[in-house]
C-alpha positions as MATLAB code, in Angstrom:
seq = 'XXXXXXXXXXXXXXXXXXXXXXXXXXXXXXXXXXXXXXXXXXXXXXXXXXXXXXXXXXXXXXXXXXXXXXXXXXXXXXXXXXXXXXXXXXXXXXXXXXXXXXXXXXXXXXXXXXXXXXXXXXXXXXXX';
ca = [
       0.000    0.000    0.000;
       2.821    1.923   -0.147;
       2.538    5.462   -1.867;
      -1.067    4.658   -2.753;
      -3.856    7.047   -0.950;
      -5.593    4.492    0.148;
      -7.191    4.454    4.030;
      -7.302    1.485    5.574;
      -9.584    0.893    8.965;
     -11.118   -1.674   11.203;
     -14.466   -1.501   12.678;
     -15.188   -3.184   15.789;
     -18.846   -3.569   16.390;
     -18.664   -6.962   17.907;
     -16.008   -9.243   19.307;
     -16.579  -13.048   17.980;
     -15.379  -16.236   18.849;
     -14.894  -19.048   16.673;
     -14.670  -22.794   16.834;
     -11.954  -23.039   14.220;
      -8.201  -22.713   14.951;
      -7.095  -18.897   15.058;
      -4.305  -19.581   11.755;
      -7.342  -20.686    9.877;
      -8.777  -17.047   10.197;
      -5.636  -15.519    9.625;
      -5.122  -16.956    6.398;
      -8.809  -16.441    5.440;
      -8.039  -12.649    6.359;
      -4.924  -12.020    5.323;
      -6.286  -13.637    1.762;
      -9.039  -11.208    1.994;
      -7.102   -7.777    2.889;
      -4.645   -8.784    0.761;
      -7.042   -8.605   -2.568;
      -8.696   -5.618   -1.222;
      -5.125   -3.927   -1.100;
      -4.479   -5.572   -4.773;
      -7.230   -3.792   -6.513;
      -7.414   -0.338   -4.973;
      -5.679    2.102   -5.775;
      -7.411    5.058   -4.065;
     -10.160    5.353   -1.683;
     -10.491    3.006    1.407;
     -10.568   -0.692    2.643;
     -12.741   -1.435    5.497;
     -12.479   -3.793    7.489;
     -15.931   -4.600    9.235;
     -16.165   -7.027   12.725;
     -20.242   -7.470   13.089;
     -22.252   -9.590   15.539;
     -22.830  -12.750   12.637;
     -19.436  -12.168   10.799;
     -16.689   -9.945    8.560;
     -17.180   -7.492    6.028;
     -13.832   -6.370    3.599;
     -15.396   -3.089    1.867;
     -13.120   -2.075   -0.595;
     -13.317    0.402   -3.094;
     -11.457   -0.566   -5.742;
     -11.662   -1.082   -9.577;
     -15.124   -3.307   -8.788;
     -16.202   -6.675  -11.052;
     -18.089   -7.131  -14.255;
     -20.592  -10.202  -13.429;
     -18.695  -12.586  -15.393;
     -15.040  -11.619  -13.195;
     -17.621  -12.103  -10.313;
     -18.925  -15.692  -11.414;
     -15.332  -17.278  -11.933;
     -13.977  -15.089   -8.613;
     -13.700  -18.385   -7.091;
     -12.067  -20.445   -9.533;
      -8.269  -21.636   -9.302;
      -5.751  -19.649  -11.159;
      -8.391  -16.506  -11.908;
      -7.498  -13.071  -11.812;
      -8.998  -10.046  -13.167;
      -8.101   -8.966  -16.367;
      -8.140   -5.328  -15.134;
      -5.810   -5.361  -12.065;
      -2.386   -6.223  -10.937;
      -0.481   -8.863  -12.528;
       0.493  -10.155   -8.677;
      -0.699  -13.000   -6.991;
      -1.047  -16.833   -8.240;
      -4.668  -16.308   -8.690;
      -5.732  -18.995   -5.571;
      -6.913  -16.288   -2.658;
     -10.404  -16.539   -3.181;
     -10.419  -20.176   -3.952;
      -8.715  -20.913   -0.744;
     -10.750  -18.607    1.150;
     -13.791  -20.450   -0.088;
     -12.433  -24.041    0.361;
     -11.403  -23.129    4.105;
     -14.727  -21.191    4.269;
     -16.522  -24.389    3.218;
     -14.737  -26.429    5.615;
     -15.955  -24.676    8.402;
     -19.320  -24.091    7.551;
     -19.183  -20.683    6.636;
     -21.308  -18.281    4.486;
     -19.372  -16.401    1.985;
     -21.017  -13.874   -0.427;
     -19.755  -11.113   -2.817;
     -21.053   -8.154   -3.959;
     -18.848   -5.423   -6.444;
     -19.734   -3.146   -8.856;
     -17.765   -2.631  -12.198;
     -15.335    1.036  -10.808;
     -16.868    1.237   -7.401;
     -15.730   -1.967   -5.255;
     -16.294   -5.131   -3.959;
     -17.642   -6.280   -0.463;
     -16.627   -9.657    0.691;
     -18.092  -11.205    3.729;
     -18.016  -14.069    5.908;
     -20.629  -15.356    7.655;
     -19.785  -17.484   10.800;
     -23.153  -19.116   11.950;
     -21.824  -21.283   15.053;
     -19.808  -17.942   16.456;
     -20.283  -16.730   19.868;
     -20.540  -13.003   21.061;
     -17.349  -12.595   23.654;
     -18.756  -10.167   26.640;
     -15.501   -7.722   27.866;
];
């Protein structure tokens, strides 16, 4: 993210716990940031902690519908962005998504951004 005028923030709205070990949702995260940094080059990244899951807001350079119905697939990357990465982020976040019973949706918009979230339906609240 160096040089680029992005801002990049966490919201906190809800501290989770979940049965699944903690390197499992770094990766996942880390997978997810990481695009999010990829494909924006100005703007913001947000990174959104709710009571049922994760939200990564970016708002980046966005997908056409067909970019968003292969987003998954091994090896993919769009056409528009960087020539970094191996193209495997998103399939490995939905493999280990899948494994743990996890919701994962995507929404973008072609020059506007792309939300990613994660749904975690067996997570528990934590109460400071």
């Amino acid at each position: 993210m160096a040089g680029k005028p992005v801002k990049l923030e966490l919201v906190e709205q809800a501290r989770l716990g979940l049965y699944a070990p903690a390197r499992v949702f770094a990766v996942l995260m880390a997978n997810l940031i990481r695009n999010a940094c990829l494909y924006t080059e100005h703007g913001s990244i947000r990174v959104v902690i709710a009571e049922n899951g994760v939200r990564v807001v970016g708002t980046g350079i966005g997908m056409s519908a067909d970019e968003l119905a292969q987003l998954t697939t091994p090896f993919f990357r769009a056409q528009r962005g960087h020539s970094e990465g191996h193209g495997i982020g998103l399939n490995i976040v939905r493999r280990l998504a899948g494994r743990f019973g996890w919701e994962i949706g995507f929404a973008s918009k072609l020059n506007a951004g792309t939300t990613v979230s994660v749904r975690f339906p067996n997570a528990h609240l934590i109460k400071d």
